[in-house]
PDB file of C-alpha atoms in Angstrom:
ATOM      1  CA  MET M  68      14.466 -11.986 -10.099  1.00 65.00           C
ATOM      2  CA  GLN M  69      17.608  -9.667  -9.629  1.00 80.00           C
ATOM      3  CA  PRO M  70      20.565 -11.642  -9.886  1.00 86.00           C
ATOM      4  CA  LYS M  71      22.499 -13.083  -6.812  1.00 92.00           C
ATOM      5  CA  SER M  72      26.041 -11.383  -6.238  1.00 95.00           C
ATOM      6  CA  ILE M  73      29.300 -13.074  -5.361  1.00 97.00           C
ATOM      7  CA  LEU M  74      31.933 -12.103  -4.234  1.00 98.00           C
ATOM      8  CA  LEU M  75      34.757 -14.504  -5.394  1.00 98.00           C
ATOM      9  CA  ILE M  76      38.414 -13.486  -3.891  1.00 98.00           C
ATOM     10  CA  ASP M  77      41.783 -15.948  -5.517  1.00 98.00           C
ATOM     11  CA  ASP M  78      44.427 -14.970  -6.990  1.00 96.00           C
ATOM     12  CA  ASP M  79      44.194 -17.171  -9.562  1.00 96.00           C
ATOM     13  CA  LEU M  80      43.311 -15.671 -12.663  1.00 97.00           C
ATOM     14  CA  GLU M  81      42.615 -18.640 -14.506  1.00 96.00           C
ATOM     15  CA  LEU M  82      40.438 -20.310 -11.980  1.00 96.00           C
ATOM     16  CA  THR M  83      38.114 -16.473 -11.529  1.00 97.00           C
ATOM     17  CA  ASP M  84      38.476 -16.687 -15.049  1.00 97.00           C
ATOM     18  CA  LEU M  85      36.928 -20.330 -14.961  1.00 96.00           C
ATOM     19  CA  LEU M  86      34.395 -19.176 -12.332  1.00 96.00           C
ATOM     20  CA  THR M  87      33.324 -16.186 -14.047  1.00 97.00           C
ATOM     21  CA  GLU M  88      32.420 -17.857 -17.155  1.00 96.00           C
ATOM     22  CA  TYR M  89      30.972 -21.341 -15.073  1.00 96.00           C
ATOM     23  CA  LEU M  90      28.380 -18.980 -12.807  1.00 96.00           C
ATOM     24  CA  SER M  91      27.227 -16.241 -14.584  1.00 95.00           C
ATOM     25  CA  PRO M  92      25.569 -18.095 -17.033  1.00 95.00           C
ATOM     26  CA  GLN M  93      23.663 -19.499 -13.708  1.00 94.00           C
ATOM     27  CA  GLU M  94      22.035 -15.795 -12.921  1.00 88.00           C
ATOM     28  CA  TYR M  95      24.839 -15.420 -10.629  1.00 95.00           C
ATOM     29  CA  SER M  96      26.653 -11.552 -10.692  1.00 95.00           C
ATOM     30  CA  ILE M  97      30.463 -12.232 -10.151  1.00 97.00           C
ATOM     31  CA  ALA M  98      32.358  -9.456  -8.836  1.00 97.00           C
ATOM     32  CA  VAL M  99      36.375 -10.035  -8.658  1.00 98.00           C
ATOM     33  CA  ALA M 100      39.462  -9.438  -6.502  1.00 98.00           C
ATOM     34  CA  HIS M 101      42.876 -10.802  -6.450  1.00 98.00           C
ATOM     35  CA  ASP M 102      44.267 -10.099  -2.671  1.00 98.00           C
ATOM     36  CA  GLY M 103      43.098 -10.185   0.318  1.00 98.00           C
ATOM     37  CA  GLN M 104      43.049  -6.140   0.945  1.00 98.00           C
ATOM     38  CA  SER M 105      41.621  -4.869  -2.207  1.00 97.00           C
ATOM     39  CA  GLY M 106      38.802  -7.602  -1.450  1.00 98.00           C
ATOM     40  CA  LEU M 107      38.257  -7.212   2.418  1.00 98.00           C
ATOM     41  CA  ALA M 108      37.437  -3.124   0.446  1.00 97.00           C
ATOM     42  CA  MET M 109      35.638  -4.383  -1.925  1.00 97.00           C
ATOM     43  CA  ALA M 110      33.446  -6.842   0.672  1.00 97.00           C
ATOM     44  CA  THR M 111      32.589  -4.185   3.335  1.00 95.00           C
ATOM     45  CA  SER M 112      31.992  -0.863   0.866  1.00 91.00           C
ATOM     46  CA  SER M 113      28.655   0.290   0.044  1.00 78.00           C
ATOM     47  CA  ASN M 114      28.125  -2.471  -2.458  1.00 79.00           C
ATOM     48  CA  HIS M 115      25.582  -5.259  -0.871  1.00 88.00           C
ATOM     49  CA  PHE M 116      26.988  -8.692  -1.736  1.00 95.00           C
ATOM     50  CA  ASP M 117      24.914 -11.932  -1.069  1.00 94.00           C
ATOM     51  CA  LEU M 118      27.914 -14.112  -0.472  1.00 97.00           C
ATOM     52  CA  ILE M 119      32.025 -14.236  -0.934  1.00 98.00           C
ATOM     53  CA  LEU M 120      34.026 -16.968  -2.155  1.00 98.00           C
ATOM     54  CA  LEU M 121      37.119 -16.958  -0.249  1.00 98.00           C
ATOM     55  CA  ASP M 122      40.390 -17.989  -0.707  1.00 97.00           C
ATOM     56  CA  VAL M 123      43.028 -19.110   2.415  1.00 95.00           C
ATOM     57  CA  MET M 124      46.217 -18.320   0.567  1.00 94.00           C
ATOM     58  CA  LEU M 125      46.033 -14.713  -0.591  1.00 96.00           C
ATOM     59  CA  PRO M 126      48.645 -11.933  -1.592  1.00 97.00           C
ATOM     60  CA  VAL M 127      48.693  -8.777   0.878  1.00 96.00           C
ATOM     61  CA  MET M 128      46.285 -10.508   3.920  1.00 97.00           C
ATOM     62  CA  ASP M 129      45.644 -13.882   3.975  1.00 96.00           C
ATOM     63  CA  GLY M 130      41.997 -14.871   3.956  1.00 97.00           C
ATOM     64  CA  PHE M 131      41.635 -15.570   7.280  1.00 97.00           C
ATOM     65  CA  GLU M 132      42.530 -11.744   8.077  1.00 98.00           C
ATOM     66  CA  VAL M 133      39.887 -11.534   6.029  1.00 98.00           C
ATOM     67  CA  LEU M 134      37.305 -13.055   7.165  1.00 98.00           C
ATOM     68  CA  LYS M 135      38.573 -12.482  10.897  1.00 97.00           C
ATOM     69  CA  LYS M 136      37.959  -8.289   9.611  1.00 97.00           C
ATOM     70  CA  LEU M 137      34.870  -8.788   7.738  1.00 97.00           C
ATOM     71  CA  ARG M 138      33.429 -10.157  10.535  1.00 96.00           C
ATOM     72  CA  GLN M 139      34.001  -7.354  12.427  1.00 94.00           C
ATOM     73  CA  THR M 140      31.270  -5.839  11.151  1.00 93.00           C
ATOM     74  CA  HIS M 141      29.400  -8.040   8.474  1.00 94.00           C
ATOM     75  CA  LEU M 142      27.144 -10.746   7.815  1.00 93.00           C
ATOM     76  CA  THR M 143      27.566 -11.402   4.260  1.00 95.00           C
ATOM     77  CA  PRO M 144      27.863 -15.788   3.716  1.00 96.00           C
ATOM     78  CA  VAL M 145      30.984 -16.436   3.614  1.00 97.00           C
ATOM     79  CA  LEU M 146      32.099 -19.517   1.759  1.00 97.00           C
ATOM     80  CA  MET M 147      35.905 -20.754   1.921  1.00 96.00           C
ATOM     81  CA  LEU M 148      38.181 -22.525  -0.496  1.00 95.00           C
ATOM     82  CA  THR M 149      40.629 -24.769   1.105  1.00 90.00           C
ATOM     83  CA  ALA M 150      43.621 -26.771   0.630  1.00 83.00           C
ATOM     84  CA  LYS M 151      42.943 -30.222   0.223  1.00 71.00           C
ATOM     85  CA  GLY M 152      43.173 -32.284   2.708  1.00 70.00           C
ATOM     86  CA  ASP M 153      44.220 -29.377   5.114  1.00 76.00           C
ATOM     87  CA  ASP M 154      41.937 -29.602   8.267  1.00 83.00           C
ATOM     88  CA  PHE M 155      43.399 -26.937   9.852  1.00 87.00           C
ATOM     89  CA  ASP M 156      42.734 -24.251   7.801  1.00 88.00           C
ATOM     90  CA  ARG M 157      39.178 -25.702   7.612  1.00 89.00           C
ATOM     91  CA  ILE M 158      38.457 -25.414  11.367  1.00 92.00           C
ATOM     92  CA  PHE M 159      39.495 -22.338  11.495  1.00 93.00           C
ATOM     93  CA  GLY M 160      37.862 -20.833   9.179  1.00 94.00           C
ATOM     94  CA  LEU M 161      35.004 -22.072  10.414  1.00 95.00           C
ATOM     95  CA  GLU M 162      35.946 -20.793  14.042  1.00 95.00           C
ATOM     96  CA  LEU M 163      36.071 -17.438  12.542  1.00 95.00           C
ATOM     97  CA  GLY M 164      33.223 -17.062  11.156  1.00 95.00           C
ATOM     98  CA  ALA M 165      32.919 -18.854   7.816  1.00 96.00           C
ATOM     99  CA  ASP M 166      29.480 -20.476   6.376  1.00 95.00           C
ATOM    100  CA  ASP M 167      30.960 -23.272   5.243  1.00 94.00           C
ATOM    101  CA  TYR M 168      34.425 -24.729   2.980  1.00 93.00           C
ATOM    102  CA  LEU M 169      35.500 -26.499   0.151  1.00 94.00           C
ATOM    103  CA  PRO M 170      38.736 -27.908  -0.655  1.00 92.00           C
ATOM    104  CA  LYS M 171      40.717 -27.622  -3.718  1.00 92.00           C
ATOM    105  CA  PRO M 172      41.081 -28.758  -6.255  1.00 92.00           C
ATOM    106  CA  PHE M 173      37.169 -29.222  -6.687  1.00 93.00           C
ATOM    107  CA  ASN M 174      34.032 -29.786  -9.488  1.00 94.00           C
ATOM    108  CA  PRO M 175      32.292 -26.760 -10.423  1.00 94.00           C
ATOM    109  CA  ARG M 176      29.615 -28.211 -10.372  1.00 95.00           C
ATOM    110  CA  GLU M 177      30.247 -29.055  -6.262  1.00 95.00           C
ATOM    111  CA  LEU M 178      31.039 -25.179  -6.158  1.00 96.00           C
ATOM    112  CA  SER M 179      27.461 -24.240  -7.606  1.00 96.00           C
ATOM    113  CA  ALA M 180      25.756 -26.976  -5.262  1.00 95.00           C
ATOM    114  CA  ARG M 181      27.691 -25.381  -2.386  1.00 94.00           C
ATOM    115  CA  ILE M 182      26.369 -22.152  -3.402  1.00 95.00           C
ATOM    116  CA  LYS M 183      22.779 -23.349  -4.500  1.00 94.00           C
ATOM    117  CA  ALA M 184      22.303 -24.430  -0.346  1.00 92.00           C
ATOM    118  CA  ILE M 185      23.409 -20.979   1.067  1.00 92.00           C
ATOM    119  CA  VAL M 186      21.129 -18.500  -1.866  1.00 89.00           C
ATOM    120  CA  ARG M 187      18.045 -21.457  -1.040  1.00 87.00           C
ATOM    121  CA  ARG M 188      18.999 -20.898   2.686  1.00 82.00           C
ATOM    122  CA  ILE M 189      19.021 -16.439   2.273  1.00 77.00           C
ATOM    123  CA  ASP M 190      15.851 -16.849  -0.091  1.00 78.00           C
ATOM    124  CA  ASN M 191      13.992 -18.854   2.542  1.00 74.00           C
ATOM    125  CA  LEU M 192      14.374 -16.732   4.994  1.00 67.00           C
ATOM    126  CA  ALA M 193      13.107 -13.781   2.868  1.00 62.00           C
ATOM    127  CA  ASN M 194      10.436 -15.898   2.549  1.00 64.00           C
ATOM    128  CA  HIS M 195       9.383 -16.843   5.744  1.00 57.00           C
ATOM    129  CA  THR M 196       8.964 -13.507   7.105  1.00 51.00           C
ATOM    130  CA  GLN M 197       5.917 -14.532   9.233  1.00 55.00           C
ATOM    131  CA  MET M 198       7.471 -17.265  10.890  1.00 70.00           C
ATOM    132  CA  LEU M 199       6.900 -16.179  14.267  1.00 79.00           C
ATOM    133  CA  SER M 200       9.581 -15.825  16.818  1.00 89.00           C
ATOM    134  CA  ILE M 201      10.961 -18.559  19.266  1.00 94.00           C
ATOM    135  CA  ASN M 202      11.511 -17.455  22.693  1.00 96.00           C
ATOM    136  CA  SER M 203      12.558 -19.141  25.698  1.00 96.00           C
ATOM    137  CA  VAL M 204      13.590 -18.202  29.039  1.00 95.00           C
ATOM    138  CA  GLU M 205      16.779 -16.186  28.228  1.00 97.00           C
ATOM    139  CA  LEU M 206      16.683 -16.236  24.137  1.00 97.00           C
ATOM    140  CA  SER M 207      14.140 -14.292  21.670  1.00 97.00           C
ATOM    141  CA  LEU M 208      14.790 -15.734  18.834  1.00 95.00           C
ATOM    142  CA  ASN M 209      12.634 -13.338  15.195  1.00 92.00           C
ATOM    143  CA  PRO M 210      13.292 -15.464  11.846  1.00 87.00           C
ATOM    144  CA  THR M 211      11.329 -11.798  10.075  1.00 83.00           C
ATOM    145  CA  ASN M 212      14.933 -10.478  11.211  1.00 84.00           C
ATOM    146  CA  GLN M 213      17.232 -13.371  11.627  1.00 87.00           C
ATOM    147  CA  SER M 214      18.216 -11.331  15.336  1.00 93.00           C
ATOM    148  CA  LEU M 215      18.956 -12.859  18.801  1.00 96.00           C
ATOM    149  CA  GLN M 216      18.444 -11.804  21.539  1.00 97.00           C
ATOM    150  CA  CYS M 217      19.902 -12.950  25.153  1.00 97.00           C
ATOM    151  CA  ASN M 218      18.680 -11.298  27.873  1.00 97.00           C
ATOM    152  CA  GLY M 219      17.719  -8.882  26.140  1.00 96.00           C
ATOM    153  CA  GLN M 220      21.270  -8.198  24.897  1.00 97.00           C
ATOM    154  CA  PRO M 221      21.592  -8.441  20.780  1.00 97.00           C
ATOM    155  CA  VAL M 222      23.986 -11.651  19.556  1.00 97.00           C
ATOM    156  CA  GLU M 223      25.461 -11.374  16.426  1.00 95.00           C
ATOM    157  CA  LEU M 224      24.742 -14.278  13.968  1.00 95.00           C
ATOM    158  CA  THR M 225      26.158 -15.957  10.685  1.00 93.00           C
ATOM    159  CA  GLY M 226      24.013 -16.836   8.528  1.00 90.00           C
ATOM    160  CA  THR M 227      24.286 -20.316   9.267  1.00 94.00           C
ATOM    161  CA  GLU M 228      24.415 -20.131  12.829  1.00 95.00           C
ATOM    162  CA  PHE M 229      21.040 -18.807  13.504  1.00 94.00           C
ATOM    163  CA  GLY M 230      19.802 -21.525  10.908  1.00 93.00           C
ATOM    164  CA  VAL M 231      21.225 -24.310  13.214  1.00 96.00           C
ATOM    165  CA  LEU M 232      19.632 -22.083  16.323  1.00 96.00           C
ATOM    166  CA  GLN M 233      16.510 -22.246  14.542  1.00 94.00           C
ATOM    167  CA  ILE M 234      16.652 -25.656  14.213  1.00 94.00           C
ATOM    168  CA  LEU M 235      17.476 -26.763  17.631  1.00 97.00           C
ATOM    169  CA  MET M 236      15.030 -24.414  19.270  1.00 96.00           C
ATOM    170  CA  SER M 237      12.182 -25.232  16.989  1.00 94.00           C
ATOM    171  CA  HIS M 238      12.689 -28.778  18.304  1.00 96.00           C
ATOM    172  CA  ALA M 239      13.310 -27.999  21.840  1.00 96.00           C
ATOM    173  CA  GLY M 240      13.442 -31.134  24.205  1.00 96.00           C
ATOM    174  CA  THR M 241      14.470 -33.614  21.933  1.00 97.00           C
ATOM    175  CA  LEU M 242      17.745 -34.863  19.712  1.00 98.00           C
ATOM    176  CA  VAL M 243      18.277 -33.268  16.444  1.00 98.00           C
ATOM    177  CA  SER M 244      20.830 -35.372  14.688  1.00 97.00           C
ATOM    178  CA  LYS M 245      23.722 -33.908  12.883  1.00 96.00           C
ATOM    179  CA  GLN M 246      23.170 -35.146   9.333  1.00 96.00           C
ATOM    180  CA  GLN M 247      19.306 -33.582   9.744  1.00 96.00           C
ATOM    181  CA  LEU M 248      21.005 -30.167  11.026  1.00 96.00           C
ATOM    182  CA  ASN M 249      23.841 -30.376   7.697  1.00 95.00           C
ATOM    183  CA  GLU M 250      21.317 -31.394   5.101  1.00 94.00           C
ATOM    184  CA  GLN M 251      18.535 -28.415   6.732  1.00 92.00           C
ATOM    185  CA  VAL M 252      21.232 -25.546   7.075  1.00 93.00           C
ATOM    186  CA  LEU M 253      23.989 -26.777   4.668  1.00 93.00           C
ATOM    187  CA  GLY M 254      22.182 -28.121   1.925  1.00 90.00           C
ATOM    188  CA  ARG M 255      24.262 -31.332   1.753  1.00 90.00           C
ATOM    189  CA  LYS M 256      24.398 -34.685   3.348  1.00 90.00           C
ATOM    190  CA  LEU M 257      27.215 -35.650   5.913  1.00 90.00           C
ATOM    191  CA  ALA M 258      30.459 -36.727   5.203  1.00 87.00           C
ATOM    192  CA  ALA M 259      32.608 -38.748   7.357  1.00 84.00           C
ATOM    193  CA  PHE M 260      35.247 -36.105   9.688  1.00 84.00           C
ATOM    194  CA  ASP M 261      33.146 -33.583   8.518  1.00 88.00           C
ATOM    195  CA  ARG M 262      33.183 -30.907  11.868  1.00 90.00           C
ATOM    196  CA  SER M 263      31.307 -28.045  10.303  1.00 94.00           C
ATOM    197  CA  ILE M 264      27.641 -28.229  12.275  1.00 96.00           C
ATOM    198  CA  ASP M 265      30.171 -29.301  15.302  1.00 96.00           C
ATOM    199  CA  MET M 266      31.857 -25.560  14.590  1.00 96.00           C
ATOM    200  CA  HIS M 267      29.149 -24.087  13.534  1.00 97.00           C
ATOM    201  CA  VAL M 268      27.566 -25.651  17.311  1.00 97.00           C
ATOM    202  CA  SER M 269      30.656 -24.139  19.076  1.00 97.00           C
ATOM    203  CA  ASN M 270      30.359 -20.866  17.300  1.00 97.00           C
ATOM    204  CA  LEU M 271      27.094 -20.568  19.038  1.00 97.00           C
ATOM    205  CA  ARG M 272      28.403 -21.737  22.420  1.00 97.00           C
ATOM    206  CA  LYS M 273      31.432 -19.222  23.088  1.00 96.00           C
ATOM    207  CA  LYS M 274      28.467 -16.728  21.932  1.00 97.00           C
ATOM    208  CA  LEU M 275      25.370 -17.532  24.198  1.00 97.00           C
ATOM    209  CA  ALA M 276      28.611 -17.790  27.507  1.00 97.00           C
ATOM    210  CA  GLN M 277      28.844 -13.661  27.132  1.00 97.00           C
ATOM    211  CA  TYR M 278      24.984 -13.004  28.195  1.00 97.00           C
ATOM    212  CA  SER M 279      24.347 -16.201  30.099  1.00 96.00           C
ATOM    213  CA  ASP M 280      26.650 -18.754  31.900  1.00 94.00           C
ATOM    214  CA  LYS M 281      23.382 -21.655  31.896  1.00 95.00           C
ATOM    215  CA  GLU M 282      23.970 -24.341  29.441  1.00 95.00           C
ATOM    216  CA  LYS M 283      21.303 -24.201  26.305  1.00 97.00           C
ATOM    217  CA  ILE M 284      22.801 -27.071  24.224  1.00 98.00           C
ATOM    218  CA  LYS M 285      23.805 -30.921  24.639  1.00 97.00           C
ATOM    219  CA  THR M 286      26.025 -32.931  23.400  1.00 97.00           C
ATOM    220  CA  VAL M 287      24.342 -35.943  22.556  1.00 96.00           C
ATOM    221  CA  ARG M 288      27.868 -37.750  21.482  1.00 93.00           C
ATOM    222  CA  GLY M 289      27.981 -39.703  18.464  1.00 87.00           C
ATOM    223  CA  SER M 290      23.847 -38.177  17.552  1.00 93.00           C
ATOM    224  CA  GLY M 291      23.745 -34.414  18.177  1.00 97.00           C
ATOM    225  CA  TYR M 292      22.447 -31.993  18.934  1.00 98.00           C
ATOM    226  CA  ILE M 293      19.612 -31.438  22.138  1.00 98.00           C
ATOM    227  CA  PHE M 294      17.840 -27.060  22.635  1.00 98.00           C
ATOM    228  CA  ILE M 295      17.726 -27.637  26.832  1.00 97.00           C
ATOM    229  CA  GLU M 296      15.717 -24.352  27.739  1.00 95.00           C
ATOM    230  CA  SER M 297      12.335 -24.157  28.215  1.00 92.00           C
ATOM    231  CA  LEU M 298      10.295 -22.363  25.807  1.00 94.00           C
ATOM    232  CA  LEU M 299       7.963 -20.020  27.142  1.00 85.00           C
TER     233      LEU M 299
END
């Protein structure tokens, strides 16, 4: 099996050495950049990366700016490395299109678990190319090429946003709990005060609102979400 390629963008030389040493034996190919500008250049080059680990505090160009520019052209999964306890960093990163976040300092085993969850989602998508499309009145979701159209217009989604919408549409008219979404999309149990899924749903709504004025995802406060548009 071809090793998954990871781009690590962090200016902490000791940490990048430690993570490279820790992750390489787990069949990951690690490339490293120590500032935001060079990291963005590597991320948008012809080299394909399966995942990007992106620190917030970077010289030359901070992680938020890197992510913002990256999302203009690339949907590569991004795991943000944020300051411990800084809710603003986490929420802002998710709003810009990060797939997940991990606060520093972290246990390398926790990082490995987060990486495996994202890689598992990528592999599951690749292994389910025969899954049928899901069509509603205005939406057409195609798991084969991870594409979405709203009223005939293509909608660019990150892998995480696609996973959330796929589950909601697959259970149209039925409440899907935040716990279920967290476990199936992010690969971990829902922790107290974790707003990751909320932010991904918020991003979905904003993107869909560009092509339709009809509400498609209803919030059941404290419980989860319901896809409310009828399927065809």
